[in-house]
PDB file of C-alpha atoms in Angstrom:
ATOM      1  CA  GLU A 545       0.534  -0.169  -0.059  1.00 79.00           C
ATOM      2  CA  GLU A 546       2.874   2.374   0.874  1.00 86.00           C
ATOM      3  CA  LEU A 547       4.687   1.388  -1.723  1.00 89.00           C
ATOM      4  CA  ALA A 548       1.665   2.849  -4.603  1.00 91.00           C
ATOM      5  CA  GLN A 549       0.798   5.602  -2.752  1.00 88.00           C
ATOM      6  CA  ILE A 550       5.298   7.006  -3.175  1.00 90.00           C
ATOM      7  CA  ASN A 551       4.455   5.503  -7.379  1.00 88.00           C
ATOM      8  CA  LYS A 552       1.313   7.407  -7.514  1.00 89.00           C
ATOM      9  CA  ILE A 553       3.171  10.215  -5.959  1.00 88.00           C
ATOM     10  CA  ILE A 554       6.325  10.680  -8.185  1.00 89.00           C
ATOM     11  CA  LYS A 555       3.558  10.529 -10.702  1.00 88.00           C
ATOM     12  CA  ASP A 556       1.828  13.174  -9.959  1.00 84.00           C
ATOM     13  CA  PRO A 557       2.281  16.041 -12.050  1.00 82.00           C
ATOM     14  CA  ASP A 558       2.915  18.662  -9.059  1.00 80.00           C
ATOM     15  CA  THR A 559       5.896  16.527  -7.899  1.00 84.00           C
ATOM     16  CA  VAL A 560       9.291  17.194  -8.532  1.00 81.00           C
ATOM     17  CA  VAL A 561      11.218  14.122  -9.213  1.00 86.00           C
ATOM     18  CA  GLU A 562      14.727  14.928 -10.489  1.00 85.00           C
ATOM     19  CA  ASN A 563      16.464  11.903  -8.125  1.00 89.00           C
ATOM     20  CA  GLY A 564      17.087   9.280  -6.162  1.00 90.00           C
ATOM     21  CA  MET A 565      17.665  11.938  -3.391  1.00 92.00           C
ATOM     22  CA  ASP A 566      13.908  13.806  -4.186  1.00 90.00           C
ATOM     23  CA  VAL A 567      12.655  10.276  -4.474  1.00 93.00           C
ATOM     24  CA  GLN A 568      13.898   9.618  -0.931  1.00 94.00           C
ATOM     25  CA  ASP A 569      11.631  12.692   0.835  1.00 94.00           C
ATOM     26  CA  ILE A 570       8.808  10.989  -1.160  1.00 93.00           C
ATOM     27  CA  VAL A 571       9.537   8.161   1.286  1.00 94.00           C
ATOM     28  CA  ASP A 572       9.959  10.299   4.632  1.00 96.00           C
ATOM     29  CA  ALA A 573       7.163  12.639   3.980  1.00 95.00           C
ATOM     30  CA  LEU A 574       4.914  10.142   3.790  1.00 95.00           C
ATOM     31  CA  GLU A 575       6.161   8.017   6.841  1.00 96.00           C
ATOM     32  CA  TRP A 576       6.069  10.838   8.654  1.00 96.00           C
ATOM     33  CA  LEU A 577       2.105  11.491   7.316  1.00 96.00           C
ATOM     34  CA  ASN A 578       2.025   7.770   8.880  1.00 95.00           C
ATOM     35  CA  LYS A 579       3.636   8.418  11.633  1.00 95.00           C
ATOM     36  CA  VAL A 580       1.410  12.135  12.627  1.00 95.00           C
ATOM     37  CA  GLU A 581      -2.038   9.558  11.914  1.00 95.00           C
ATOM     38  CA  ASN A 582      -1.165   7.383  14.432  1.00 93.00           C
ATOM     39  CA  GLY A 583      -0.599   9.996  16.105  1.00 93.00           C
ATOM     40  CA  THR A 584       3.940   8.923  16.923  1.00 94.00           C
ATOM     41  CA  ALA A 585       5.031  11.532  15.338  1.00 93.00           C
ATOM     42  CA  GLY A 586       4.398  16.086  15.589  1.00 93.00           C
ATOM     43  CA  ASP A 587       2.360  17.982  12.798  1.00 96.00           C
ATOM     44  CA  ILE A 588       3.109  17.925   8.886  1.00 96.00           C
ATOM     45  CA  THR A 589       5.807  20.890   7.666  1.00 95.00           C
ATOM     46  CA  GLU A 590       4.594  22.601   4.499  1.00 93.00           C
ATOM     47  CA  GLU A 591       7.293  21.424   2.814  1.00 92.00           C
ATOM     48  CA  GLN A 592       6.797  18.232   3.347  1.00 94.00           C
ATOM     49  CA  LEU A 593       2.758  18.431   1.692  1.00 93.00           C
ATOM     50  CA  VAL A 594       4.858  20.062  -1.721  1.00 90.00           C
ATOM     51  CA  THR A 595       6.797  16.321  -1.532  1.00 92.00           C
ATOM     52  CA  LEU A 596       4.258  14.610  -1.816  1.00 92.00           C
ATOM     53  CA  GLY A 597       2.676  16.668  -4.192  1.00 88.00           C
ATOM     54  CA  VAL A 598      -1.052  17.584  -2.836  1.00 89.00           C
ATOM     55  CA  VAL A 599       0.794  21.275  -2.392  1.00 83.00           C
ATOM     56  CA  SER A 600       2.324  22.566  -5.411  1.00 62.00           C
ATOM     57  CA  HIS A 601       4.828  25.233  -3.750  1.00 64.00           C
ATOM     58  CA  ASP A 602       5.818  26.340  -0.238  1.00 64.00           C
ATOM     59  CA  GLY A 603       3.776  29.165  -0.072  1.00 70.00           C
ATOM     60  CA  ASP A 604       0.385  28.189  -1.557  1.00 82.00           C
ATOM     61  CA  LEU A 605      -0.603  27.648   2.625  1.00 85.00           C
ATOM     62  CA  ASN A 606      -1.198  29.986   4.437  1.00 89.00           C
ATOM     63  CA  ALA A 607       0.047  28.694   9.127  1.00 90.00           C
ATOM     64  CA  GLU A 608      -3.423  29.199  10.344  1.00 92.00           C
ATOM     65  CA  GLU A 609      -4.008  26.408   7.270  1.00 92.00           C
ATOM     66  CA  VAL A 610      -1.125  24.304   7.818  1.00 93.00           C
ATOM     67  CA  ALA A 611      -2.658  23.839  11.773  1.00 95.00           C
ATOM     68  CA  LEU A 612      -5.550  23.011  10.659  1.00 96.00           C
ATOM     69  CA  ILE A 613      -5.055  20.346   7.959  1.00 95.00           C
ATOM     70  CA  ASN A 614      -2.780  18.858  11.537  1.00 96.00           C
ATOM     71  CA  GLU A 615      -6.151  18.798  13.450  1.00 96.00           C
ATOM     72  CA  ALA A 616      -7.484  17.334  10.649  1.00 96.00           C
ATOM     73  CA  ILE A 617      -4.374  14.507  10.758  1.00 96.00           C
ATOM     74  CA  ASP A 618      -4.896  14.267  14.188  1.00 94.00           C
ATOM     75  CA  SER A 619      -8.652  14.025  14.251  1.00 93.00           C
ATOM     76  CA  ASP A 620     -10.558  10.685  15.203  1.00 93.00           C
ATOM     77  CA  THR A 621     -13.591  11.861  12.596  1.00 95.00           C
ATOM     78  CA  ALA A 622     -11.937  13.164   9.623  1.00 96.00           C
ATOM     79  CA  LEU A 623     -10.779  11.575   6.850  1.00 97.00           C
ATOM     80  CA  ASN A 624      -8.717   8.986   7.343  1.00 97.00           C
ATOM     81  CA  VAL A 625      -4.744   9.660   6.115  1.00 96.00           C
ATOM     82  CA  ASN A 626      -2.139   6.967   6.214  1.00 95.00           C
ATOM     83  CA  ASN A 627      -0.736   5.748   3.009  1.00 94.00           C
ATOM     84  CA  ASN A 628      -3.729   7.883   1.067  1.00 95.00           C
ATOM     85  CA  VAL A 629      -2.531  10.935  -0.536  1.00 94.00           C
ATOM     86  CA  ASP A 630      -6.173  11.310  -1.972  1.00 94.00           C
ATOM     87  CA  ASN A 631      -7.780  12.086   1.537  1.00 96.00           C
ATOM     88  CA  LEU A 632      -4.894  14.301   2.430  1.00 96.00           C
ATOM     89  CA  GLN A 633      -5.864  16.898  -0.185  1.00 94.00           C
ATOM     90  CA  LYS A 634      -9.569  16.515  -0.041  1.00 96.00           C
ATOM     91  CA  ILE A 635      -8.331  17.714   4.164  1.00 96.00           C
ATOM     92  CA  ILE A 636      -6.282  20.682   2.065  1.00 94.00           C
ATOM     93  CA  ASP A 637      -9.654  21.263   0.433  1.00 94.00           C
ATOM     94  CA  SER A 638     -12.088  21.561   2.998  1.00 95.00           C
ATOM     95  CA  ALA A 639      -9.163  22.957   5.531  1.00 94.00           C
ATOM     96  CA  LYS A 640      -8.807  26.565   3.138  1.00 93.00           C
ATOM     97  CA  ALA A 641     -12.494  26.738   2.438  1.00 95.00           C
ATOM     98  CA  LEU A 642     -13.489  26.814   5.818  1.00 95.00           C
ATOM     99  CA  ILE A 643     -10.463  29.395   6.252  1.00 93.00           C
ATOM    100  CA  ALA A 644     -12.436  30.783   3.038  1.00 92.00           C
ATOM    101  CA  GLU A 645     -15.417  31.267   5.503  1.00 92.00           C
ATOM    102  CA  ASP A 646     -17.027  29.211   2.769  1.00 93.00           C
ATOM    103  CA  ILE A 647     -18.093  25.496   3.214  1.00 96.00           C
ATOM    104  CA  ASP A 648     -20.413  22.176   2.923  1.00 97.00           C
ATOM    105  CA  ALA A 649     -21.784  19.273   3.657  1.00 97.00           C
ATOM    106  CA  GLN A 650     -18.732  17.611   2.031  1.00 97.00           C
ATOM    107  CA  ASP A 651     -16.162  19.391   4.171  1.00 97.00           C
ATOM    108  CA  LEU A 652     -17.739  19.401   7.648  1.00 97.00           C
ATOM    109  CA  ALA A 653     -17.731  15.837   6.209  1.00 97.00           C
ATOM    110  CA  VAL A 654     -14.556  16.130   5.591  1.00 97.00           C
ATOM    111  CA  LEU A 655     -13.059  17.206   8.647  1.00 97.00           C
ATOM    112  CA  GLY A 656     -14.861  14.886  10.773  1.00 97.00           C
ATOM    113  CA  VAL A 657     -17.353  17.542  12.243  1.00 97.00           C
ATOM    114  CA  VAL A 658     -21.607  15.928  11.694  1.00 96.00           C
ATOM    115  CA  LEU A 659     -24.448  18.459  11.721  1.00 96.00           C
ATOM    116  CA  PRO A 660     -27.288  18.230  15.224  1.00 96.00           C
ATOM    117  CA  ALA A 661     -30.247  18.148  13.738  1.00 96.00           C
ATOM    118  CA  GLY A 662     -31.315  21.719  12.788  1.00 94.00           C
ATOM    119  CA  VAL A 663     -28.172  23.523  12.373  1.00 96.00           C
ATOM    120  CA  THR A 664     -27.655  23.712   8.611  1.00 96.00           C
ATOM    121  CA  VAL A 665     -25.114  24.667   6.579  1.00 97.00           C
ATOM    122  CA  ASP A 666     -26.591  27.992   5.323  1.00 96.00           C
ATOM    123  CA  ALA A 667     -25.961  29.173   8.927  1.00 95.00           C
ATOM    124  CA  ILE A 668     -23.159  27.869   9.641  1.00 96.00           C
ATOM    125  CA  ASN A 669     -22.387  29.692   6.227  1.00 96.00           C
ATOM    126  CA  THR A 670     -23.874  33.260   7.844  1.00 95.00           C
ATOM    127  CA  ILE A 671     -21.385  33.389  11.041  1.00 96.00           C
ATOM    128  CA  LEU A 672     -18.404  32.585   9.028  1.00 96.00           C
ATOM    129  CA  ASP A 673     -19.516  35.201   7.156  1.00 95.00           C
ATOM    130  CA  LYS A 674     -19.139  37.825   9.781  1.00 94.00           C
ATOM    131  CA  GLU A 675     -16.788  40.393  10.212  1.00 92.00           C
ATOM    132  CA  ASN A 676     -16.056  39.945  14.093  1.00 93.00           C
ATOM    133  CA  VAL A 677     -16.120  35.795  13.396  1.00 95.00           C
ATOM    134  CA  HIS A 678     -12.603  34.292  12.205  1.00 94.00           C
ATOM    135  CA  VAL A 679     -12.711  30.117  12.536  1.00 96.00           C
ATOM    136  CA  ASP A 680      -9.682  28.633  11.948  1.00 95.00           C
ATOM    137  CA  SER A 681      -9.697  25.606  14.002  1.00 97.00           C
ATOM    138  CA  ILE A 682     -12.594  22.398  13.549  1.00 97.00           C
ATOM    139  CA  GLU A 683     -13.483  23.025  17.452  1.00 97.00           C
ATOM    140  CA  GLY A 684     -13.973  26.780  16.957  1.00 97.00           C
ATOM    141  CA  LEU A 685     -15.890  25.211  14.214  1.00 97.00           C
ATOM    142  CA  LYS A 686     -17.589  22.557  16.789  1.00 97.00           C
ATOM    143  CA  ASP A 687     -18.135  26.439  19.119  1.00 97.00           C
ATOM    144  CA  LEU A 688     -19.864  27.141  16.410  1.00 97.00           C
ATOM    145  CA  ILE A 689     -22.389  24.897  15.822  1.00 97.00           C
ATOM    146  CA  GLY A 690     -23.104  24.822  19.434  1.00 97.00           C
ATOM    147  CA  SER A 691     -24.113  27.999  20.204  1.00 96.00           C
ATOM    148  CA  ILE A 692     -26.362  27.606  17.048  1.00 96.00           C
ATOM    149  CA  ASP A 693     -27.968  24.559  18.510  1.00 96.00           C
ATOM    150  CA  LYS A 694     -28.292  25.851  21.665  1.00 95.00           C
ATOM    151  CA  VAL A 695     -30.139  28.960  19.674  1.00 94.00           C
ATOM    152  CA  ASN A 696     -31.865  26.321  18.020  1.00 93.00           C
ATOM    153  CA  LYS A 697     -33.243  24.395  21.010  1.00 93.00           C
ATOM    154  CA  GLY A 698     -33.712  28.198  23.465  1.00 92.00           C
ATOM    155  CA  GLU A 699     -30.680  27.282  25.206  1.00 94.00           C
ATOM    156  CA  VAL A 700     -29.262  29.407  27.911  1.00 96.00           C
ATOM    157  CA  LEU A 701     -26.431  31.636  25.803  1.00 96.00           C
ATOM    158  CA  THR A 702     -23.365  32.146  27.391  1.00 97.00           C
ATOM    159  CA  ALA A 703     -20.480  34.983  26.927  1.00 96.00           C
ATOM    160  CA  ASP A 704     -18.759  33.260  24.645  1.00 96.00           C
ATOM    161  CA  ASP A 705     -21.691  31.377  23.349  1.00 97.00           C
ATOM    162  CA  LEU A 706     -22.673  35.176  21.897  1.00 96.00           C
ATOM    163  CA  GLY A 707     -19.163  35.112  20.929  1.00 96.00           C
ATOM    164  CA  ASN A 708     -19.563  32.297  18.526  1.00 96.00           C
ATOM    165  CA  LEU A 709     -21.952  34.107  16.875  1.00 96.00           C
ATOM    166  CA  GLY A 710     -20.255  36.475  15.914  1.00 95.00           C
ATOM    167  CA  ILE A 711     -23.446  39.010  18.141  1.00 95.00           C
ATOM    168  CA  GLU A 712     -21.069  42.374  18.762  1.00 92.00           C
ATOM    169  CA  SER A 713     -20.676  44.367  22.318  1.00 91.00           C
ATOM    170  CA  ALA A 714     -21.245  48.207  21.732  1.00 85.00           C
ATOM    171  CA  ASN A 715     -18.623  47.761  24.728  1.00 83.00           C
ATOM    172  CA  GLY A 716     -16.828  45.426  23.269  1.00 86.00           C
ATOM    173  CA  GLU A 717     -18.592  43.031  25.503  1.00 89.00           C
ATOM    174  CA  PHE A 718     -20.870  41.847  27.391  1.00 92.00           C
ATOM    175  CA  SER A 719     -21.256  41.741  31.417  1.00 91.00           C
ATOM    176  CA  ALA A 720     -22.383  39.007  33.858  1.00 94.00           C
ATOM    177  CA  VAL A 721     -25.360  41.158  33.638  1.00 92.00           C
ATOM    178  CA  GLU A 722     -26.366  42.103  30.023  1.00 91.00           C
ATOM    179  CA  VAL A 723     -25.813  38.375  29.151  1.00 95.00           C
ATOM    180  CA  ALA A 724     -28.403  37.348  31.749  1.00 94.00           C
ATOM    181  CA  ALA A 725     -30.574  39.752  30.373  1.00 90.00           C
ATOM    182  CA  ILE A 726     -29.871  39.159  27.110  1.00 92.00           C
ATOM    183  CA  ASN A 727     -31.631  35.581  27.493  1.00 93.00           C
ATOM    184  CA  GLU A 728     -34.320  36.781  29.324  1.00 91.00           C
ATOM    185  CA  ALA A 729     -35.691  38.089  26.111  1.00 88.00           C
ATOM    186  CA  ILE A 730     -35.084  35.259  24.551  1.00 90.00           C
ATOM    187  CA  ALA A 731     -36.980  33.670  26.738  1.00 89.00           C
ATOM    188  CA  ASP A 732     -39.363  35.967  26.827  1.00 84.00           C
ATOM    189  CA  ALA A 733     -42.851  34.470  25.219  1.00 75.00           C
ATOM    190  CA  ASN A 734     -43.518  37.603  23.219  1.00 74.00           C
ATOM    191  CA  THR A 735     -39.783  37.615  21.354  1.00 79.00           C
ATOM    192  CA  THR A 736     -39.162  35.574  18.369  1.00 81.00           C
ATOM    193  CA  VAL A 737     -36.063  34.806  18.073  1.00 85.00           C
ATOM    194  CA  LEU A 738     -35.216  31.988  14.999  1.00 84.00           C
ATOM    195  CA  SER A 739     -32.011  33.052  14.394  1.00 87.00           C
ATOM    196  CA  ALA A 740     -28.380  34.446  15.182  1.00 87.00           C
ATOM    197  CA  ALA A 741     -29.465  37.296  13.581  1.00 88.00           C
ATOM    198  CA  ASP A 742     -32.273  37.912  15.461  1.00 90.00           C
ATOM    199  CA  ILE A 743     -30.467  38.597  18.770  1.00 93.00           C
ATOM    200  CA  GLN A 744     -28.691  41.618  18.057  1.00 92.00           C
ATOM    201  CA  PRO A 745     -31.018  43.380  17.817  1.00 87.00           C
ATOM    202  CA  ILE A 746     -31.659  42.514  21.704  1.00 89.00           C
ATOM    203  CA  ALA A 747     -28.663  42.727  22.825  1.00 91.00           C
ATOM    204  CA  GLU A 748     -28.178  46.492  21.936  1.00 86.00           C
ATOM    205  CA  VAL A 749     -30.814  46.657  23.349  1.00 82.00           C
ATOM    206  CA  VAL A 750     -30.426  45.309  26.651  1.00 86.00           C
ATOM    207  CA  GLU A 751     -27.109  46.947  26.821  1.00 78.00           C
ATOM    208  CA  LYS A 752     -28.812  50.557  26.273  1.00 74.00           C
ATOM    209  CA  LEU A 753     -31.071  50.014  28.965  1.00 75.00           C
ATOM    210  CA  ILE A 754     -28.061  49.121  30.689  1.00 72.00           C
ATOM    211  CA  GLY A 755     -26.443  51.619  30.173  1.00 68.00           C
ATOM    212  CA  ARG A 756     -29.483  53.541  30.185  1.00 59.00           C
ATOM    213  CA  GLU A 757     -29.119  55.294  27.494  1.00 56.00           C
ATOM    214  CA  ASP A 758     -32.290  56.648  25.209  1.00 58.00           C
ATOM    215  CA  LEU A 759     -34.011  53.319  23.293  1.00 56.00           C
ATOM    216  CA  SER A 760     -36.600  55.012  20.283  1.00 61.00           C
ATOM    217  CA  ALA A 761     -39.802  53.057  19.465  1.00 56.00           C
ATOM    218  CA  THR A 762     -38.224  50.448  16.863  1.00 61.00           C
ATOM    219  CA  GLU A 763     -35.985  49.047  20.139  1.00 55.00           C
ATOM    220  CA  LEU A 764     -38.851  49.272  23.357  1.00 58.00           C
ATOM    221  CA  ALA A 765     -40.881  46.220  21.352  1.00 61.00           C
ATOM    222  CA  THR A 766     -37.299  44.680  20.446  1.00 59.00           C
ATOM    223  CA  PRO A 767     -36.365  42.532  23.888  1.00 52.00           C
ATOM    224  CA  ASN A 768     -40.523  42.019  25.395  1.00 52.00           C
ATOM    225  CA  ILE A 769     -38.011  43.145  28.683  1.00 48.00           C
ATOM    226  CA  VAL A 770     -39.258  46.373  27.732  1.00 47.00           C
ATOM    227  CA  THR A 771     -43.039  46.469  26.738  1.00 44.00           C
ATOM    228  CA  GLY A 772     -43.529  42.920  27.628  1.00 43.00           C
ATOM    229  CA  LYS A 773     -43.858  42.335  31.009  1.00 42.00           C
TER     230      LYS A 773
END
């Protein structure tokens, strides 16, 4: 199996093989990849990825992407790359998609991420598209998905959840009192929260209320902690 992969890599048009040393580099890089997959070696480098033909040349990947690729290789649920450069290529493509904030169901499968019932790829991409949200790891993606799931289930949100969802605070971060008030407003029977987008106006009004700022008529009707109690 390893020999078949070595021959496949040698024939890859993105692989440079000019002498026996180049072949040795391929053998070494593949063996290292297998050790990383099996948890007996450290991270794989961009140079080794170039050697394996899955990256055309150094500089194609940034540090975030290389870290994410290694996280995926180390994951028990992502595609297995042991003697499998095709799966490695899929991981690289999906890692790039996540960093570029535009993923699909196949990317999630490649990275070993399972969606809870009711959480959609569209909902994830909507949040990833926010300027104040940047996810560069599988764990970060799982945290984001978990926060969306909590919104869908009507569960109490934490300050971390609000950050994961891209809910912005005018003061930089939400206080414990503000988080509690936001949750109270969300739980109100007269408040409709269908997605994370419905939480932002609630959060803005809560901050103004606690800060004793003037509210507009529209803002007064936003969370029913103002008019519905």
